[in-house]
mmCIF file of N, CA and C in Angstrom:
data_model
loop_
_atom_site.group_PDB
_atom_site.id
_atom_site.type_symbol
_atom_site.label_atom_id
_atom_site.label_comp_id
_atom_site.label_asym_id
_atom_site.label_seq_id
_atom_site.Cartn_x
_atom_site.Cartn_y
_atom_site.Cartn_z
ATOM 1 N N MET A 1 0.842 -28.349 69.510
ATOM 2 C CA MET A 1 1.025 -29.426 70.454
ATOM 3 C C MET A 1 -0.279 -29.605 71.237
ATOM 4 N N VAL A 2 -0.638 -30.849 71.449
ATOM 5 C CA VAL A 2 -1.789 -31.194 72.274
ATOM 6 C C VAL A 2 -1.251 -31.785 73.574
ATOM 7 N N GLU A 3 -1.641 -31.190 74.679
ATOM 8 C CA GLU A 3 -1.279 -31.678 76.010
ATOM 9 C C GLU A 3 -2.577 -32.046 76.708
ATOM 10 N N LEU A 4 -2.626 -33.233 77.326
ATOM 11 C CA LEU A 4 -3.857 -33.624 78.005
ATOM 12 C C LEU A 4 -3.558 -34.410 79.278
ATOM 13 N N HIS A 5 -4.402 -34.177 80.281
ATOM 14 C CA HIS A 5 -4.284 -34.830 81.581
ATOM 15 C C HIS A 5 -5.699 -35.034 82.116
ATOM 16 N N GLY A 6 -6.035 -36.258 82.500
ATOM 17 C CA GLY A 6 -7.398 -36.481 82.960
ATOM 18 C C GLY A 6 -7.552 -37.611 83.945
ATOM 19 N N TRP A 7 -8.664 -37.565 84.645
ATOM 20 C CA TRP A 7 -9.054 -38.626 85.587
ATOM 21 C C TRP A 7 -10.568 -38.800 85.508
ATOM 22 N N PHE A 8 -10.997 -40.036 85.671
ATOM 23 C CA PHE A 8 -12.423 -40.350 85.688
ATOM 24 C C PHE A 8 -12.677 -41.431 86.730
ATOM 25 N N THR A 9 -13.674 -41.232 87.555
ATOM 26 C CA THR A 9 -14.126 -42.250 88.490
ATOM 27 C C THR A 9 -15.194 -43.063 87.776
ATOM 28 N N ILE A 10 -15.011 -44.384 87.772
ATOM 29 C CA ILE A 10 -15.920 -45.264 87.031
ATOM 30 C C ILE A 10 -17.012 -45.771 87.960
ATOM 31 N N ARG A 11 -18.243 -45.447 87.617
ATOM 32 C CA ARG A 11 -19.418 -45.915 88.366
ATOM 33 C C ARG A 11 -20.492 -46.300 87.365
ATOM 34 N N GLU A 12 -21.115 -47.421 87.606
ATOM 35 C CA GLU A 12 -22.111 -47.907 86.655
ATOM 36 C C GLU A 12 -23.466 -47.234 86.809
ATOM 37 N N ALA A 13 -23.689 -46.553 87.932
ATOM 38 C CA ALA A 13 -24.994 -45.927 88.171
ATOM 39 C C ALA A 13 -24.815 -44.668 89.004
ATOM 40 N N PHE A 14 -25.833 -43.821 89.000
ATOM 41 C CA PHE A 14 -25.802 -42.583 89.784
ATOM 42 C C PHE A 14 -26.012 -42.846 91.270
ATOM 43 N N ARG A 15 -26.918 -43.780 91.560
ATOM 44 C CA ARG A 15 -27.289 -44.049 92.958
ATOM 45 C C ARG A 15 -26.819 -45.430 93.374
ATOM 46 N N GLU A 16 -26.453 -45.549 94.624
ATOM 47 C CA GLU A 16 -25.941 -46.816 95.157
ATOM 48 C C GLU A 16 -26.947 -47.952 94.988
ATOM 49 N N GLU A 17 -28.223 -47.660 95.157
ATOM 50 C CA GLU A 17 -29.228 -48.720 95.058
ATOM 51 C C GLU A 17 -29.391 -49.240 93.625
ATOM 52 N N ASP A 18 -28.881 -48.504 92.638
ATOM 53 C CA ASP A 18 -28.960 -48.943 91.247
ATOM 54 C C ASP A 18 -27.678 -49.639 90.765
ATOM 55 N N GLU A 19 -26.704 -49.763 91.630
ATOM 56 C CA GLU A 19 -25.441 -50.373 91.243
ATOM 57 C C GLU A 19 -25.589 -51.877 91.023
ATOM 58 N N SER A 20 -24.765 -52.405 90.130
ATOM 59 C CA SER A 20 -24.804 -53.827 89.790
ATOM 60 C C SER A 20 -23.383 -54.294 89.518
ATOM 61 N N ASP A 21 -22.959 -55.330 90.223
ATOM 62 C CA ASP A 21 -21.623 -55.872 90.004
ATOM 63 C C ASP A 21 -21.466 -56.378 88.579
ATOM 64 N N GLU A 22 -22.525 -56.940 88.012
ATOM 65 C CA GLU A 22 -22.462 -57.452 86.643
ATOM 66 C C GLU A 22 -22.270 -56.313 85.639
ATOM 67 N N VAL A 23 -22.999 -55.228 85.811
ATOM 68 C CA VAL A 23 -22.876 -54.084 84.906
ATOM 69 C C VAL A 23 -21.489 -53.460 85.049
ATOM 70 N N LEU A 24 -21.011 -53.313 86.282
ATOM 71 C CA LEU A 24 -19.684 -52.747 86.504
ATOM 72 C C LEU A 24 -18.608 -53.642 85.885
ATOM 73 N N SER A 25 -18.697 -54.941 86.090
ATOM 74 C CA SER A 25 -17.718 -55.867 85.512
ATOM 75 C C SER A 25 -17.692 -55.774 83.993
ATOM 76 N N SER A 26 -18.854 -55.677 83.390
ATOM 77 C CA SER A 26 -18.935 -55.545 81.945
ATOM 78 C C SER A 26 -18.294 -54.230 81.487
ATOM 79 N N ALA A 27 -18.584 -53.155 82.196
ATOM 80 C CA ALA A 27 -18.010 -51.850 81.845
ATOM 81 C C ALA A 27 -16.492 -51.877 81.968
ATOM 82 N N ILE A 28 -15.977 -52.448 83.052
ATOM 83 C CA ILE A 28 -14.536 -52.528 83.261
ATOM 84 C C ILE A 28 -13.885 -53.329 82.136
ATOM 85 N N PHE A 29 -14.503 -54.448 81.768
ATOM 86 C CA PHE A 29 -13.979 -55.269 80.671
ATOM 87 C C PHE A 29 -13.901 -54.455 79.378
ATOM 88 N N GLN A 30 -14.969 -53.717 79.060
ATOM 89 C CA GLN A 30 -15.005 -52.923 77.828
ATOM 90 C C GLN A 30 -13.982 -51.792 77.851
ATOM 91 N N ILE A 31 -13.804 -51.164 79.013
ATOM 92 C CA ILE A 31 -12.822 -50.084 79.138
ATOM 93 C C ILE A 31 -11.408 -50.642 78.968
ATOM 94 N N GLU A 32 -11.117 -51.765 79.617
ATOM 95 C CA GLU A 32 -9.797 -52.387 79.478
ATOM 96 C C GLU A 32 -9.516 -52.759 78.025
ATOM 97 N N LYS A 33 -10.518 -53.274 77.342
ATOM 98 C CA LYS A 33 -10.366 -53.641 75.933
ATOM 99 C C LYS A 33 -10.068 -52.398 75.088
ATOM 100 N N ALA A 34 -10.786 -51.303 75.353
ATOM 101 C CA ALA A 34 -10.561 -50.054 74.610
ATOM 102 C C ALA A 34 -9.164 -49.500 74.895
ATOM 103 N N ILE A 35 -8.728 -49.570 76.145
ATOM 104 C CA ILE A 35 -7.387 -49.087 76.500
ATOM 105 C C ILE A 35 -6.325 -49.897 75.759
ATOM 106 N N SER A 36 -6.520 -51.196 75.653
ATOM 107 C CA SER A 36 -5.523 -52.052 74.998
ATOM 108 C C SER A 36 -5.353 -51.714 73.519
ATOM 109 N N LYS A 37 -6.340 -51.069 72.925
ATOM 110 C CA LYS A 37 -6.275 -50.709 71.509
ATOM 111 C C LYS A 37 -5.706 -49.306 71.277
ATOM 112 N N LEU A 38 -5.497 -48.534 72.344
ATOM 113 C CA LEU A 38 -4.972 -47.175 72.200
ATOM 114 C C LEU A 38 -3.524 -47.188 71.729
ATOM 115 N N SER A 39 -3.176 -46.190 70.956
ATOM 116 C CA SER A 39 -1.774 -45.974 70.632
ATOM 117 C C SER A 39 -1.046 -45.661 71.932
ATOM 118 N N ASN A 40 0.163 -46.160 72.088
ATOM 119 C CA ASN A 40 0.914 -45.837 73.303
ATOM 120 C C ASN A 40 2.061 -44.884 73.014
ATOM 121 N N PHE A 41 2.039 -44.255 71.832
ATOM 122 C CA PHE A 41 3.071 -43.297 71.467
ATOM 123 C C PHE A 41 2.713 -41.928 72.043
ATOM 124 N N ASN A 42 3.385 -41.543 73.099
ATOM 125 C CA ASN A 42 3.151 -40.280 73.807
ATOM 126 C C ASN A 42 1.730 -40.166 74.361
ATOM 127 N N LEU A 43 1.121 -41.307 74.647
ATOM 128 C CA LEU A 43 -0.217 -41.361 75.217
ATOM 129 C C LEU A 43 -0.270 -42.526 76.202
ATOM 130 N N ALA A 44 -0.802 -42.265 77.390
ATOM 131 C CA ALA A 44 -0.935 -43.322 78.393
ATOM 132 C C ALA A 44 -2.331 -43.278 78.985
ATOM 133 N N ALA A 45 -2.909 -44.446 79.142
ATOM 134 C CA ALA A 45 -4.202 -44.582 79.818
ATOM 135 C C ALA A 45 -4.099 -45.800 80.723
ATOM 136 N N LYS A 46 -4.588 -45.653 81.930
ATOM 137 C CA LYS A 46 -4.482 -46.745 82.899
ATOM 138 C C LYS A 46 -5.760 -46.803 83.725
ATOM 139 N N LEU A 47 -6.275 -48.010 83.874
ATOM 140 C CA LEU A 47 -7.421 -48.252 84.738
ATOM 141 C C LEU A 47 -6.880 -48.775 86.064
ATOM 142 N N MET A 48 -7.242 -48.123 87.141
ATOM 143 C CA MET A 48 -6.736 -48.500 88.457
ATOM 144 C C MET A 48 -7.890 -48.856 89.381
ATOM 145 N N GLN A 49 -7.617 -49.773 90.305
ATOM 146 C CA GLN A 49 -8.587 -50.080 91.346
ATOM 147 C C GLN A 49 -7.929 -49.777 92.687
ATOM 148 N N GLN A 50 -8.576 -48.922 93.460
ATOM 149 C CA GLN A 50 -8.090 -48.552 94.777
ATOM 150 C C GLN A 50 -9.270 -48.552 95.733
ATOM 151 N N ASN A 51 -9.128 -49.285 96.819
ATOM 152 C CA ASN A 51 -10.163 -49.346 97.842
ATOM 153 C C ASN A 51 -11.531 -49.721 97.260
ATOM 154 N N GLY A 52 -11.523 -50.607 96.261
ATOM 155 C CA GLY A 52 -12.760 -51.075 95.657
ATOM 156 C C GLY A 52 -13.349 -50.159 94.604
ATOM 157 N N CYS A 53 -12.700 -49.035 94.342
ATOM 158 C CA CYS A 53 -13.187 -48.074 93.347
ATOM 159 C C CYS A 53 -12.271 -48.078 92.134
ATOM 160 N N TYR A 54 -12.860 -47.877 90.958
ATOM 161 C CA TYR A 54 -12.088 -47.837 89.717
ATOM 162 C C TYR A 54 -11.903 -46.400 89.253
ATOM 163 N N SER A 55 -10.704 -46.126 88.765
ATOM 164 C CA SER A 55 -10.378 -44.821 88.189
ATOM 165 C C SER A 55 -9.666 -45.031 86.869
ATOM 166 N N LEU A 56 -9.938 -44.165 85.927
ATOM 167 C CA LEU A 56 -9.254 -44.151 84.645
ATOM 168 C C LEU A 56 -8.393 -42.904 84.609
ATOM 169 N N LEU A 57 -7.095 -43.080 84.376
ATOM 170 C CA LEU A 57 -6.157 -41.969 84.255
ATOM 171 C C LEU A 57 -5.673 -41.896 82.824
ATOM 172 N N ILE A 58 -5.617 -40.680 82.269
ATOM 173 C CA ILE A 58 -5.186 -40.479 80.886
ATOM 174 C C ILE A 58 -4.191 -39.324 80.867
ATOM 175 N N ASN A 59 -3.098 -39.511 80.131
ATOM 176 C CA ASN A 59 -2.085 -38.474 80.018
ATOM 177 C C ASN A 59 -1.472 -38.547 78.623
ATOM 178 N N GLY A 60 -1.189 -37.402 78.027
ATOM 179 C CA GLY A 60 -0.567 -37.427 76.711
ATOM 180 C C GLY A 60 -0.016 -36.091 76.280
ATOM 181 N N ASN A 61 0.913 -36.159 75.370
ATOM 182 C CA ASN A 61 1.499 -35.005 74.687
ATOM 183 C C ASN A 61 1.818 -35.437 73.269
ATOM 184 N N PHE A 62 1.201 -34.791 72.281
ATOM 185 C CA PHE A 62 1.530 -35.090 70.900
ATOM 186 C C PHE A 62 1.416 -33.832 70.055
ATOM 187 N N ASN A 63 2.020 -33.873 68.875
ATOM 188 C CA ASN A 63 2.200 -32.665 68.078
ATOM 189 C C ASN A 63 0.910 -32.080 67.515
ATOM 190 N N HIS A 64 -0.032 -32.917 67.139
ATOM 191 C CA HIS A 64 -1.260 -32.444 66.498
ATOM 192 C C HIS A 64 -2.428 -33.322 66.921
ATOM 193 N N ARG A 65 -3.650 -32.829 66.703
ATOM 194 C CA ARG A 65 -4.832 -33.674 66.902
ATOM 195 C C ARG A 65 -4.850 -34.699 65.779
ATOM 196 N N ASP A 66 -4.470 -35.893 66.132
ATOM 197 C CA ASP A 66 -4.445 -36.964 65.142
ATOM 198 C C ASP A 66 -5.309 -38.110 65.663
ATOM 199 N N SER A 67 -5.038 -39.313 65.221
ATOM 200 C CA SER A 67 -5.869 -40.448 65.618
ATOM 201 C C SER A 67 -5.839 -40.677 67.127
ATOM 202 N N ARG A 68 -4.749 -40.292 67.793
ATOM 203 C CA ARG A 68 -4.693 -40.465 69.247
ATOM 204 C C ARG A 68 -5.733 -39.594 69.944
ATOM 205 N N TRP A 69 -5.937 -38.387 69.461
ATOM 206 C CA TRP A 69 -6.962 -37.514 70.040
ATOM 207 C C TRP A 69 -8.340 -38.154 69.852
ATOM 208 N N THR A 70 -8.585 -38.678 68.675
ATOM 209 C CA THR A 70 -9.856 -39.354 68.409
ATOM 210 C C THR A 70 -10.031 -40.551 69.338
ATOM 211 N N GLU A 71 -8.960 -41.334 69.526
ATOM 212 C CA GLU A 71 -9.023 -42.490 70.423
ATOM 213 C C GLU A 71 -9.375 -42.067 71.845
ATOM 214 N N VAL A 72 -8.771 -40.984 72.323
ATOM 215 C CA VAL A 72 -9.037 -40.502 73.678
ATOM 216 C C VAL A 72 -10.488 -40.054 73.812
ATOM 217 N N THR A 73 -10.966 -39.261 72.877
ATOM 218 C CA THR A 73 -12.346 -38.769 72.987
ATOM 219 C C THR A 73 -13.354 -39.907 72.845
ATOM 220 N N GLU A 74 -13.040 -40.889 72.008
ATOM 221 C CA GLU A 74 -13.937 -42.048 71.890
ATOM 222 C C GLU A 74 -13.937 -42.865 73.179
ATOM 223 N N LEU A 75 -12.791 -42.980 73.848
ATOM 224 C CA LEU A 75 -12.734 -43.682 75.129
ATOM 225 C C LEU A 75 -13.581 -42.965 76.174
ATOM 226 N N VAL A 76 -13.479 -41.654 76.237
ATOM 227 C CA VAL A 76 -14.272 -40.884 77.201
ATOM 228 C C VAL A 76 -15.759 -41.051 76.908
ATOM 229 N N GLN A 77 -16.141 -40.991 75.641
ATOM 230 C CA GLN A 77 -17.552 -41.178 75.273
ATOM 231 C C GLN A 77 -18.028 -42.590 75.618
ATOM 232 N N LEU A 78 -17.173 -43.585 75.393
ATOM 233 C CA LEU A 78 -17.523 -44.964 75.735
ATOM 234 C C LEU A 78 -17.809 -45.090 77.225
ATOM 235 N N VAL A 79 -16.944 -44.548 78.045
ATOM 236 C CA VAL A 79 -17.136 -44.625 79.499
ATOM 237 C C VAL A 79 -18.463 -43.977 79.888
ATOM 238 N N SER A 80 -18.756 -42.804 79.331
ATOM 239 C CA SER A 80 -20.004 -42.119 79.691
ATOM 240 C C SER A 80 -21.232 -42.929 79.287
ATOM 241 N N LYS A 81 -21.106 -43.718 78.222
ATOM 242 C CA LYS A 81 -22.234 -44.516 77.731
ATOM 243 C C LYS A 81 -22.432 -45.796 78.543
ATOM 244 N N ILE A 82 -21.352 -46.535 78.802
ATOM 245 C CA ILE A 82 -21.489 -47.850 79.438
ATOM 246 C C ILE A 82 -21.469 -47.789 80.955
ATOM 247 N N ALA A 83 -21.015 -46.668 81.516
ATOM 248 C CA ALA A 83 -20.981 -46.483 82.970
ATOM 249 C C ALA A 83 -21.465 -45.062 83.265
ATOM 250 N N PRO A 84 -22.762 -44.804 83.103
ATOM 251 C CA PRO A 84 -23.282 -43.431 83.153
ATOM 252 C C PRO A 84 -23.177 -42.741 84.511
ATOM 253 N N GLY A 85 -22.852 -43.476 85.554
ATOM 254 C CA GLY A 85 -22.633 -42.841 86.858
ATOM 255 C C GLY A 85 -21.222 -42.296 87.002
ATOM 256 N N SER A 86 -20.391 -42.512 85.982
ATOM 257 C CA SER A 86 -19.000 -42.059 86.018
ATOM 258 C C SER A 86 -18.920 -40.541 85.929
ATOM 259 N N TYR A 87 -17.824 -40.021 86.449
ATOM 260 C CA TYR A 87 -17.596 -38.582 86.395
ATOM 261 C C TYR A 87 -16.104 -38.314 86.372
ATOM 262 N N GLY A 88 -15.743 -37.163 85.854
ATOM 263 C CA GLY A 88 -14.342 -36.781 85.824
ATOM 264 C C GLY A 88 -14.092 -35.704 84.798
ATOM 265 N N ILE A 89 -12.799 -35.451 84.570
ATOM 266 C CA ILE A 89 -12.416 -34.320 83.724
ATOM 267 C C ILE A 89 -11.128 -34.635 82.978
ATOM 268 N N LEU A 90 -11.062 -34.200 81.743
ATOM 269 C CA LEU A 90 -9.856 -34.289 80.939
ATOM 270 C C LEU A 90 -9.480 -32.870 80.531
ATOM 271 N N HIS A 91 -8.407 -32.350 81.129
ATOM 272 C CA HIS A 91 -7.902 -31.029 80.755
ATOM 273 C C HIS A 91 -7.035 -31.178 79.518
ATOM 274 N N PHE A 92 -7.162 -30.227 78.588
ATOM 275 C CA PHE A 92 -6.301 -30.273 77.412
ATOM 276 C C PHE A 92 -6.042 -28.880 76.867
ATOM 277 N N HIS A 93 -4.899 -28.769 76.211
ATOM 278 C CA HIS A 93 -4.525 -27.540 75.519
ATOM 279 C C HIS A 93 -4.078 -27.931 74.123
ATOM 280 N N ASP A 94 -4.607 -27.259 73.120
ATOM 281 C CA ASP A 94 -4.246 -27.504 71.728
ATOM 282 C C ASP A 94 -3.865 -26.169 71.116
ATOM 283 N N ASP A 95 -2.558 -25.958 70.908
ATOM 284 C CA ASP A 95 -2.105 -24.663 70.389
ATOM 285 C C ASP A 95 -2.441 -24.459 68.911
ATOM 286 N N GLU A 96 -3.095 -25.440 68.294
ATOM 287 C CA GLU A 96 -3.549 -25.317 66.910
ATOM 288 C C GLU A 96 -5.077 -25.470 66.820
ATOM 289 N N ASP A 97 -5.764 -25.177 67.905
ATOM 290 C CA ASP A 97 -7.214 -25.354 67.947
ATOM 291 C C ASP A 97 -7.881 -24.610 66.791
ATOM 292 N N LYS A 98 -8.749 -25.290 66.082
ATOM 293 C CA LYS A 98 -9.414 -24.725 64.895
ATOM 294 C C LYS A 98 -10.622 -23.855 65.243
ATOM 295 N N ASN A 99 -11.007 -23.805 66.521
ATOM 296 C CA ASN A 99 -12.174 -23.026 66.931
ATOM 297 C C ASN A 99 -11.800 -21.757 67.683
ATOM 298 N N GLY A 100 -10.548 -21.322 67.540
ATOM 299 C CA GLY A 100 -10.121 -20.078 68.179
ATOM 300 C C GLY A 100 -9.791 -20.214 69.653
ATOM 301 N N ARG A 101 -9.571 -21.422 70.119
ATOM 302 C CA ARG A 101 -9.270 -21.631 71.540
ATOM 303 C C ARG A 101 -7.820 -22.073 71.746
ATOM 304 N N GLU A 102 -6.942 -21.664 70.825
ATOM 305 C CA GLU A 102 -5.545 -22.071 70.906
ATOM 306 C C GLU A 102 -4.806 -21.471 72.094
ATOM 307 N N ASN A 103 -5.372 -20.466 72.733
ATOM 308 C CA ASN A 103 -4.739 -19.829 73.890
ATOM 309 C C ASN A 103 -5.441 -20.205 75.192
ATOM 310 N N GLN A 104 -6.212 -21.276 75.166
ATOM 311 C CA GLN A 104 -6.976 -21.664 76.349
ATOM 312 C C GLN A 104 -6.818 -23.145 76.658
ATOM 313 N N PHE A 105 -6.792 -23.458 77.933
ATOM 314 C CA PHE A 105 -6.991 -24.834 78.344
ATOM 315 C C PHE A 105 -8.486 -25.085 78.278
ATOM 316 N N GLN A 106 -8.857 -26.270 77.851
ATOM 317 C CA GLN A 106 -10.246 -26.676 77.799
ATOM 318 C C GLN A 106 -10.399 -27.942 78.626
ATOM 319 N N ALA A 107 -11.613 -28.333 78.874
ATOM 320 C CA ALA A 107 -11.857 -29.540 79.662
ATOM 321 C C ALA A 107 -13.033 -30.302 79.074
ATOM 322 N N LEU A 108 -12.836 -31.605 78.912
ATOM 323 C CA LEU A 108 -13.954 -32.501 78.641
ATOM 324 C C LEU A 108 -14.462 -32.920 80.010
ATOM 325 N N VAL A 109 -15.666 -32.531 80.338
ATOM 326 C CA VAL A 109 -16.244 -32.826 81.645
ATOM 327 C C VAL A 109 -17.303 -33.898 81.477
ATOM 328 N N MET A 110 -17.144 -34.985 82.247
ATOM 329 C CA MET A 110 -18.099 -36.090 82.192
ATOM 330 C C MET A 110 -18.889 -36.122 83.483
ATOM 331 N N LYS A 111 -20.194 -36.093 83.351
ATOM 332 C CA LYS A 111 -21.071 -36.293 84.506
ATOM 333 C C LYS A 111 -22.451 -36.662 84.003
ATOM 334 N N LYS A 112 -23.096 -37.540 84.760
ATOM 335 C CA LYS A 112 -24.461 -37.974 84.470
ATOM 336 C C LYS A 112 -24.641 -38.479 83.044
ATOM 337 N N GLY A 113 -23.658 -39.253 82.566
ATOM 338 C CA GLY A 113 -23.772 -39.874 81.257
ATOM 339 C C GLY A 113 -23.536 -38.959 80.079
ATOM 340 N N ARG A 114 -23.067 -37.736 80.340
ATOM 341 C CA ARG A 114 -22.827 -36.777 79.269
ATOM 342 C C ARG A 114 -21.399 -36.253 79.325
ATOM 343 N N VAL A 115 -20.897 -35.845 78.180
ATOM 344 C CA VAL A 115 -19.579 -35.227 78.085
ATOM 345 C C VAL A 115 -19.758 -33.891 77.390
ATOM 346 N N GLN A 116 -19.204 -32.839 77.989
ATOM 347 C CA GLN A 116 -19.256 -31.536 77.343
ATOM 348 C C GLN A 116 -17.891 -30.873 77.449
ATOM 349 N N THR A 117 -17.615 -29.983 76.508
ATOM 350 C CA THR A 117 -16.353 -29.262 76.490
ATOM 351 C C THR A 117 -16.569 -27.879 77.078
ATOM 352 N N LEU A 118 -15.709 -27.527 78.036
ATOM 353 C CA LEU A 118 -15.768 -26.228 78.695
ATOM 354 C C LEU A 118 -14.397 -25.563 78.658
ATOM 355 N N ILE A 119 -14.365 -24.259 78.806
ATOM 356 C CA ILE A 119 -13.111 -23.523 78.934
ATOM 357 C C ILE A 119 -12.660 -23.624 80.384
ATOM 358 N N ASP A 120 -11.393 -23.946 80.600
ATOM 359 C CA ASP A 120 -10.830 -23.977 81.946
ATOM 360 C C ASP A 120 -10.298 -22.584 82.257
ATOM 361 N N GLU A 121 -11.002 -21.865 83.096
ATOM 362 C CA GLU A 121 -10.620 -20.492 83.420
ATOM 363 C C GLU A 121 -9.493 -20.426 84.440
ATOM 364 N N ASN A 122 -9.147 -21.546 85.071
ATOM 365 C CA ASN A 122 -8.047 -21.541 86.035
ATOM 366 C C ASN A 122 -6.685 -21.511 85.357
ATOM 367 N N LEU A 123 -6.568 -22.095 84.169
ATOM 368 C CA LEU A 123 -5.294 -22.141 83.465
ATOM 369 C C LEU A 123 -5.303 -21.323 82.183
ATOM 370 N N SER A 124 -6.350 -20.599 81.927
ATOM 371 C CA SER A 124 -6.456 -19.817 80.698
ATOM 372 C C SER A 124 -6.531 -18.333 81.037
ATOM 373 N N PRO A 125 -5.997 -17.482 80.192
ATOM 374 C CA PRO A 125 -5.350 -17.815 78.925
ATOM 375 C C PRO A 125 -3.972 -18.431 79.147
ATOM 376 N N PHE A 126 -3.593 -19.320 78.240
ATOM 377 C CA PHE A 126 -2.305 -20.007 78.333
ATOM 378 C C PHE A 126 -1.171 -18.986 78.346
ATOM 379 N N PHE A 127 -1.171 -18.082 77.353
ATOM 380 C CA PHE A 127 -0.259 -16.937 77.367
ATOM 381 C C PHE A 127 -1.082 -15.819 77.943
ATOM 382 N N CYS A 128 -0.908 -15.266 78.893
ATOM 383 C CA CYS A 128 0.166 -14.846 79.743
ATOM 384 C C CYS A 128 0.126 -15.525 81.117
ATOM 385 N N ASP A 129 -0.931 -16.241 81.451
ATOM 386 C CA ASP A 129 -1.029 -16.853 82.770
ATOM 387 C C ASP A 129 0.027 -17.916 83.027
ATOM 388 N N LEU A 130 0.371 -18.721 82.007
ATOM 389 C CA LEU A 130 1.310 -19.810 82.219
ATOM 390 C C LEU A 130 2.688 -19.564 81.638
ATOM 391 N N GLU A 131 2.791 -18.812 80.567
ATOM 392 C CA GLU A 131 4.082 -18.713 79.896
ATOM 393 C C GLU A 131 4.726 -17.351 79.898
ATOM 394 N N ASP A 132 4.023 -16.282 80.156
ATOM 395 C CA ASP A 132 4.610 -14.945 80.119
ATOM 396 C C ASP A 132 5.269 -14.647 81.469
ATOM 397 N N ALA A 133 6.579 -14.565 81.490
ATOM 398 C CA ALA A 133 7.324 -14.367 82.727
ATOM 399 C C ALA A 133 7.239 -12.948 83.257
ATOM 400 N N SER A 134 6.685 -12.014 82.500
ATOM 401 C CA SER A 134 6.660 -10.614 82.946
ATOM 402 C C SER A 134 5.657 -10.375 84.081
ATOM 403 N N ASP A 135 4.696 -11.263 84.254
ATOM 404 C CA ASP A 135 3.696 -11.105 85.315
ATOM 405 C C ASP A 135 3.706 -12.363 86.182
ATOM 406 N N PRO A 136 4.421 -12.350 87.332
ATOM 407 C CA PRO A 136 4.535 -13.554 88.140
ATOM 408 C C PRO A 136 3.268 -13.945 88.884
ATOM 409 N N SER A 137 2.248 -13.111 88.892
ATOM 410 C CA SER A 137 1.023 -13.458 89.617
ATOM 411 C C SER A 137 0.205 -14.369 88.762
#
């Protein structure tokens, strides 16, 4: 099972003086278009505007890494490319991870136009920290 939960703040530039309403509008349009093409079967993505700021929220649960996983990672990469001032994190757990991380939560971390995968040490290891009832701490 793949479980994922994420948030990203959308910014077109790192510094306020480099911001452009035209660039931001273009990025928002492209993100909305990409979201509209996502599978909505056990996967949700929503672009929100609050207090003049844009946020992308992503949530999903599906049985295996299939095309939905690819769609999510491509969306995150798109955001990092077209709005390089964006930042955020997508936490995920894949109990069938092919790289030996099936017992760990991982995170796609976006900052400064780059996305990298890290181990989430707050929720890992999945067994025994989250599911083993013998140790309540």
